[in-house]
Short mmCIF file of C-alpha atoms and ligand atoms in Angstrom, two decimals:
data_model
loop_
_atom_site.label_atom_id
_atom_site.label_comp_id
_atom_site.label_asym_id
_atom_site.label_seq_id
_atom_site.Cartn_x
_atom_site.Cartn_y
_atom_site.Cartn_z
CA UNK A 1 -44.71 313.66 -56.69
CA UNK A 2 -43.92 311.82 -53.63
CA UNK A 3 -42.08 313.88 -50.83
CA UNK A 4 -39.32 312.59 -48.06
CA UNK A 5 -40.76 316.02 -46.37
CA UNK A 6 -42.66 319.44 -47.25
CA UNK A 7 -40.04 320.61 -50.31
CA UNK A 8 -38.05 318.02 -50.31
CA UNK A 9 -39.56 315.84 -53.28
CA UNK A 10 -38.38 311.73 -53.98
CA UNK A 11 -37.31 310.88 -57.45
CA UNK A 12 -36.00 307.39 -58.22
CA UNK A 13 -35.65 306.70 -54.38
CA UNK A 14 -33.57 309.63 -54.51
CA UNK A 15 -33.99 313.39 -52.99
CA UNK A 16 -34.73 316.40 -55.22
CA UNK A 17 -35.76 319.91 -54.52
CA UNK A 18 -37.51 322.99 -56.87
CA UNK A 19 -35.24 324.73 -58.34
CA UNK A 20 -35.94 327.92 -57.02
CA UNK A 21 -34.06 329.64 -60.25
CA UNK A 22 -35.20 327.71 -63.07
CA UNK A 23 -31.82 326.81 -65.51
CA UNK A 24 -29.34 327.42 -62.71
CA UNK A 25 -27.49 324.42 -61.52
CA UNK A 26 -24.51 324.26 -59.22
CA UNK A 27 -22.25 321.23 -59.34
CA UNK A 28 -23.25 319.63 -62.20
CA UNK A 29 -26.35 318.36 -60.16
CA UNK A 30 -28.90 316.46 -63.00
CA UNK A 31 -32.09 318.71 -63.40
CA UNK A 32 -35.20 317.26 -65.06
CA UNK A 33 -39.06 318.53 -64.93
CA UNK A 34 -42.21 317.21 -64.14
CA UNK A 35 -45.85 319.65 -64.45
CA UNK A 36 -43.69 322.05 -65.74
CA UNK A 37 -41.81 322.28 -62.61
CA UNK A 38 -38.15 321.82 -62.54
CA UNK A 39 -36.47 319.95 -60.14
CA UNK A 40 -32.51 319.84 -59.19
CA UNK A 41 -31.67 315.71 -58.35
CA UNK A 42 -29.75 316.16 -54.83
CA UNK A 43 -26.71 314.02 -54.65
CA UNK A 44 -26.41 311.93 -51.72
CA UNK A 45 -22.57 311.21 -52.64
CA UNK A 46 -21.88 315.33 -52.51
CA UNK A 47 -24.14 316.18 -49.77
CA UNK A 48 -24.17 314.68 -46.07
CA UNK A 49 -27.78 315.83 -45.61
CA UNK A 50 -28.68 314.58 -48.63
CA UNK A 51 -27.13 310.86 -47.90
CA UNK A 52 -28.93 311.04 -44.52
CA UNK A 53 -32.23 311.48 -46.05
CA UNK A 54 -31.53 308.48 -47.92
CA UNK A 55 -30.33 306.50 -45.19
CA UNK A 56 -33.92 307.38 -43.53
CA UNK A 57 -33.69 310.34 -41.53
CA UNK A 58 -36.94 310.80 -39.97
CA UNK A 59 -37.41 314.51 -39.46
CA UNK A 60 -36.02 317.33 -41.11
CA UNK A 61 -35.90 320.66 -39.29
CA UNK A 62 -36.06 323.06 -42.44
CA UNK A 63 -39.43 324.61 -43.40
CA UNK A 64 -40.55 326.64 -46.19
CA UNK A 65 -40.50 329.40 -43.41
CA UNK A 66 -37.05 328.50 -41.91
CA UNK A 67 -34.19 331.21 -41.38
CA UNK A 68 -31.01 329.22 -42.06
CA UNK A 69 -27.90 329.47 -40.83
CA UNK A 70 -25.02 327.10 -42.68
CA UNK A 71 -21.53 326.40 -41.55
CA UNK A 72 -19.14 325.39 -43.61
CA UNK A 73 -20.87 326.01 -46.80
CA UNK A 74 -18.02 325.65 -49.24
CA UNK A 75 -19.05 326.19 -52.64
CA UNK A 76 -23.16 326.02 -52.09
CA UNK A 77 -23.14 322.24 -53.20
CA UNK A 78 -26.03 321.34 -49.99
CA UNK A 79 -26.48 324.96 -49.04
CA UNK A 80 -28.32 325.69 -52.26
CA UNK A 81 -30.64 323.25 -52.10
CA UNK A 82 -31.70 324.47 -48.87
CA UNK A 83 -32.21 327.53 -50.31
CA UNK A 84 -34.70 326.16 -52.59
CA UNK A 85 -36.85 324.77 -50.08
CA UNK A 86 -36.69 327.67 -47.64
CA UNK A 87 -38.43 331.18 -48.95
CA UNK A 88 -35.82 333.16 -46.22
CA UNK A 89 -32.64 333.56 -46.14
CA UNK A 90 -29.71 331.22 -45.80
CA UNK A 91 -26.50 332.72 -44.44
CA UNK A 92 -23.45 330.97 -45.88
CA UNK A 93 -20.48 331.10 -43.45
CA UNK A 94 -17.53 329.62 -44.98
CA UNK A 95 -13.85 330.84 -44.17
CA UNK A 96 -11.84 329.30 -47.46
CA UNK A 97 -11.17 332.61 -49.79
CA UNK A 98 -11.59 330.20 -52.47
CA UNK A 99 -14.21 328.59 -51.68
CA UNK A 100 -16.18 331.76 -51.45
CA UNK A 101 -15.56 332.63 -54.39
CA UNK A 102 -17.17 330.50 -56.23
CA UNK A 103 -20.37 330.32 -53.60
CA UNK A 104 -20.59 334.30 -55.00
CA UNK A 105 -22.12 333.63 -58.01
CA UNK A 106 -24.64 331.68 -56.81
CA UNK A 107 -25.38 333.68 -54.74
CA UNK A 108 -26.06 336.08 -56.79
CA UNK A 109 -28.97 334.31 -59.01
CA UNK A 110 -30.32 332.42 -55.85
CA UNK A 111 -30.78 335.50 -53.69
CA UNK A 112 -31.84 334.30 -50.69
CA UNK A 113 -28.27 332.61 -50.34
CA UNK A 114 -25.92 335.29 -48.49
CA UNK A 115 -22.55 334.43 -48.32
CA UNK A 116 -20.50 335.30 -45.35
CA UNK A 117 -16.63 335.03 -45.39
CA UNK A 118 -16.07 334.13 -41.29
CA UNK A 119 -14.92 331.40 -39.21
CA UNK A 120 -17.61 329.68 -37.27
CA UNK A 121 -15.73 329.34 -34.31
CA UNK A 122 -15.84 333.06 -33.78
CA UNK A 123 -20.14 333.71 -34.12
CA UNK A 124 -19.09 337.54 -33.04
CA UNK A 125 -17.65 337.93 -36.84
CA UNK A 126 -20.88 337.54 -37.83
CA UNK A 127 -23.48 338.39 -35.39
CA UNK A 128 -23.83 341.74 -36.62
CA UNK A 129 -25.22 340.12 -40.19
CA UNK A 130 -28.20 338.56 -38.60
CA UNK A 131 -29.38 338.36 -34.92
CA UNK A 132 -31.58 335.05 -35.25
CA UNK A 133 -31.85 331.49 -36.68
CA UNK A 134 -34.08 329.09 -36.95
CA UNK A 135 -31.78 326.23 -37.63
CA UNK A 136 -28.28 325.51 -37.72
CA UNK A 137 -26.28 323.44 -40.35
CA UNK A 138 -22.88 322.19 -39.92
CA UNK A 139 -20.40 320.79 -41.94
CA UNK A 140 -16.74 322.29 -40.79
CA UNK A 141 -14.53 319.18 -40.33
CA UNK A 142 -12.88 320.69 -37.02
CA UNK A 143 -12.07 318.82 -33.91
CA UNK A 144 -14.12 320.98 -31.89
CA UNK A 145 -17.25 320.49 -33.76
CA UNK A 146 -19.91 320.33 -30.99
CA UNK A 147 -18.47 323.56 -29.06
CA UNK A 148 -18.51 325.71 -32.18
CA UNK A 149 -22.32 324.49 -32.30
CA UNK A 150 -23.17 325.25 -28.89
CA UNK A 151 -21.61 328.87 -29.17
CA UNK A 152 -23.80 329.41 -32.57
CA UNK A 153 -27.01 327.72 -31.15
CA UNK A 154 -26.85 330.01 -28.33
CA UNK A 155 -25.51 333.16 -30.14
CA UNK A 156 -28.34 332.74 -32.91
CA UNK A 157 -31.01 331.08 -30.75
CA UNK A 158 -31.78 328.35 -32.48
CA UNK A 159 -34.05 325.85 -31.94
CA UNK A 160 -32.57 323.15 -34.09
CA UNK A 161 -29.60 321.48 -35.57
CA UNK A 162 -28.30 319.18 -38.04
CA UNK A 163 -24.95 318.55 -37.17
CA UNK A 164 -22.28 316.01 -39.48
CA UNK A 165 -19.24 314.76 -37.58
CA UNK A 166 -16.47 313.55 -39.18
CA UNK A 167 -14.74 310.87 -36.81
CA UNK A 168 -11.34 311.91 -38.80
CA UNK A 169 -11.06 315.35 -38.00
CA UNK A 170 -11.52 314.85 -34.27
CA UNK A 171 -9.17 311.79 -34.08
CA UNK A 172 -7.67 310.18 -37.38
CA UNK A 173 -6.54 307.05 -35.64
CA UNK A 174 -9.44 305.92 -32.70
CA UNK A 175 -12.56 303.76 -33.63
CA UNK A 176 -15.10 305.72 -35.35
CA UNK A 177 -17.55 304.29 -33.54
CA UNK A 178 -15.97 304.87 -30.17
CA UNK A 179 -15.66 308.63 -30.89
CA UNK A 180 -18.98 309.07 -32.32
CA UNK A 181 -20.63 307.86 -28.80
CA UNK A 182 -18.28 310.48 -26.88
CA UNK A 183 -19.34 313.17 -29.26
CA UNK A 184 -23.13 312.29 -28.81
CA UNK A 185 -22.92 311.76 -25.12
CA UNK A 186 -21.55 315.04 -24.82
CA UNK A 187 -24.08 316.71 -27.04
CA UNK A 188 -26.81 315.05 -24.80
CA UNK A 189 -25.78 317.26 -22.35
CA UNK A 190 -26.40 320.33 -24.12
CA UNK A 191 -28.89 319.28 -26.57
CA UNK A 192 -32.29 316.99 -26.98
CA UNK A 193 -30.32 314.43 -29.80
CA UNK A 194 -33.63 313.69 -32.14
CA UNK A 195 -31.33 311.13 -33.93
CA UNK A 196 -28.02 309.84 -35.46
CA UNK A 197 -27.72 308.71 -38.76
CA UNK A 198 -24.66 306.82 -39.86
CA UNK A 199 -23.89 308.19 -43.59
CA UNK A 200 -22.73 304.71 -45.22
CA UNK A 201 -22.56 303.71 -47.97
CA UNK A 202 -22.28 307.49 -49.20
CA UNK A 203 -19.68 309.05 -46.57
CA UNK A 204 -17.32 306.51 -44.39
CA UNK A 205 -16.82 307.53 -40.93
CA UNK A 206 -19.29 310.54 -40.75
CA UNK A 207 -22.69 310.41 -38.88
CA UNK A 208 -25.51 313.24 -39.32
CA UNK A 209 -27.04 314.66 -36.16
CA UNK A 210 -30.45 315.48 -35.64
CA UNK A 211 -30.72 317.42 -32.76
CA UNK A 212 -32.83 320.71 -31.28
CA UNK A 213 -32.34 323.17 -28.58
CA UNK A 214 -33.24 322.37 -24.76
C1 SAM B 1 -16.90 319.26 -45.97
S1 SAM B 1 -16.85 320.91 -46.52
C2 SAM B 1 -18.54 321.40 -46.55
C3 SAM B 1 -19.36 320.91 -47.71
C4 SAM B 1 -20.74 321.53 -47.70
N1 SAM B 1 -21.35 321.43 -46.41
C5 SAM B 1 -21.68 320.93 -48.73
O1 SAM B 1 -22.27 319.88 -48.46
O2 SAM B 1 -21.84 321.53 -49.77
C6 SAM B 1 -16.29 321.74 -45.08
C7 SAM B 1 -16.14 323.23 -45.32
O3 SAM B 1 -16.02 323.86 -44.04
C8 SAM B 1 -15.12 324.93 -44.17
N2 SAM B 1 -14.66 325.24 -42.81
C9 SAM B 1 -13.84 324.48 -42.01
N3 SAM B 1 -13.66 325.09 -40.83
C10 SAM B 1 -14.38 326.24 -40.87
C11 SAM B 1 -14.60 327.29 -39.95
N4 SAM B 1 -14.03 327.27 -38.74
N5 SAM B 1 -15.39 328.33 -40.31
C12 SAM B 1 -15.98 328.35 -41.52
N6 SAM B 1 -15.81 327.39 -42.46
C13 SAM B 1 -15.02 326.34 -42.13
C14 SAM B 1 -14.05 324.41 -45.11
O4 SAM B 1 -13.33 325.47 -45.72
C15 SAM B 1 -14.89 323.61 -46.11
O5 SAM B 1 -15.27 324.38 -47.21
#
């Protein structure tokens, strides 16, 4: 089968991963098999890092040997199909009750998913769960979306990112575009940005970060 990357596998000109627990899907995600293997289709309209994959991100920072952490991770929709291409462990930090939840019992049949009820903004809540990280994925929708990054890169260590903004939940009235250039200009600072990947037609008004520590 042809690959995008190492475990992440192209279908139909569309992304797909192993399904690490054969049977189990998670949001009504289309499975189908190939050698025997079985693969869950990854949805580019219900996952940002999915839709920037298909809009031709170049590298992708997860490995089969990648300690993950994931903020933001809502019900497991993007966070589970990282967990099928990484053999460690992803931690799940999401701070919706409800959301939780229902990441629990997936959790609990993909067992290298650990779920974490925290905010993001506050690494300290969680530090005590893990003390490193490979790579960082963020999807919170806050205004202050590169500072919570910094304080996790540097309170995990890690050496790489892929961050989504959403131009909306930093300023719902400015130009996207306009904020987008502020938001990378400042991550420059901080940050070697590997590339920015606008996420149309799938998501308006988000772009997906690629970006690793300096
Ligand atoms: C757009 S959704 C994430 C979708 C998910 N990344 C996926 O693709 O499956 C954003 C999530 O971030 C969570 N969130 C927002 N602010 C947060 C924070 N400060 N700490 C932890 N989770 C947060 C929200 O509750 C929501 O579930």
């Amino acid at each position: 089968m042809r690959t995008y990357f190492p475990g992440v596998f192209e279908f139909h000109g569309r992304p797909a991963t192993k399904n690490s627990v054969p049977g189990l899907t998670v949001y009504g995600e289309r499975t189908f098999k190939q050698g025997g293997v079985e693969y869950r289709a990854w949805d580019p309209f219900r996952s940002k890092v999915a839709a920037g994959i298909v809009q031709g991100l170049r590298r992708f920072p997860v490995t089969q040997d990648s300690t993950v952490l994931y903020l933001g991770a809502s019900t497991g929709t993007t966070a589970s199909h990282i967990a099928d291409i990484t053999r460690r462990l992803v931690y799940c930090v999401e701070f919706s009750p409800r959301m939780l939840r229902e990441l629990v019992p997936v959790a609990e049949r993909k067992t290298n998913m650990v779920p974490i009820l925290a905010d993001a903004r506050q690494p300290q809540e969680y530090r005590h769960l893990l003390s490193k990280a490979d790579v960082i994925i963020q999807d919170v929708a806050q205004p202050n979306q590169t500072e919570i990054l910094t304080k996790n890169m540097e309170t995990f260590g890690a050496k790489a990112a892929l961050l989504s903004i959403k131009a909306r939940s930093i300023n719902s009235v400015r130009d996207p575009q306009k904020i987008f250039k502020e938001e990378v200009n400042t991550l420059r600072g901080k940050f070697n940005v590997l590339e920015v990947v606008d996420l149309r037609p799938f998501e308006e008004d988000h772009v997906l970060v690629n970006l690793t520590a300096k």
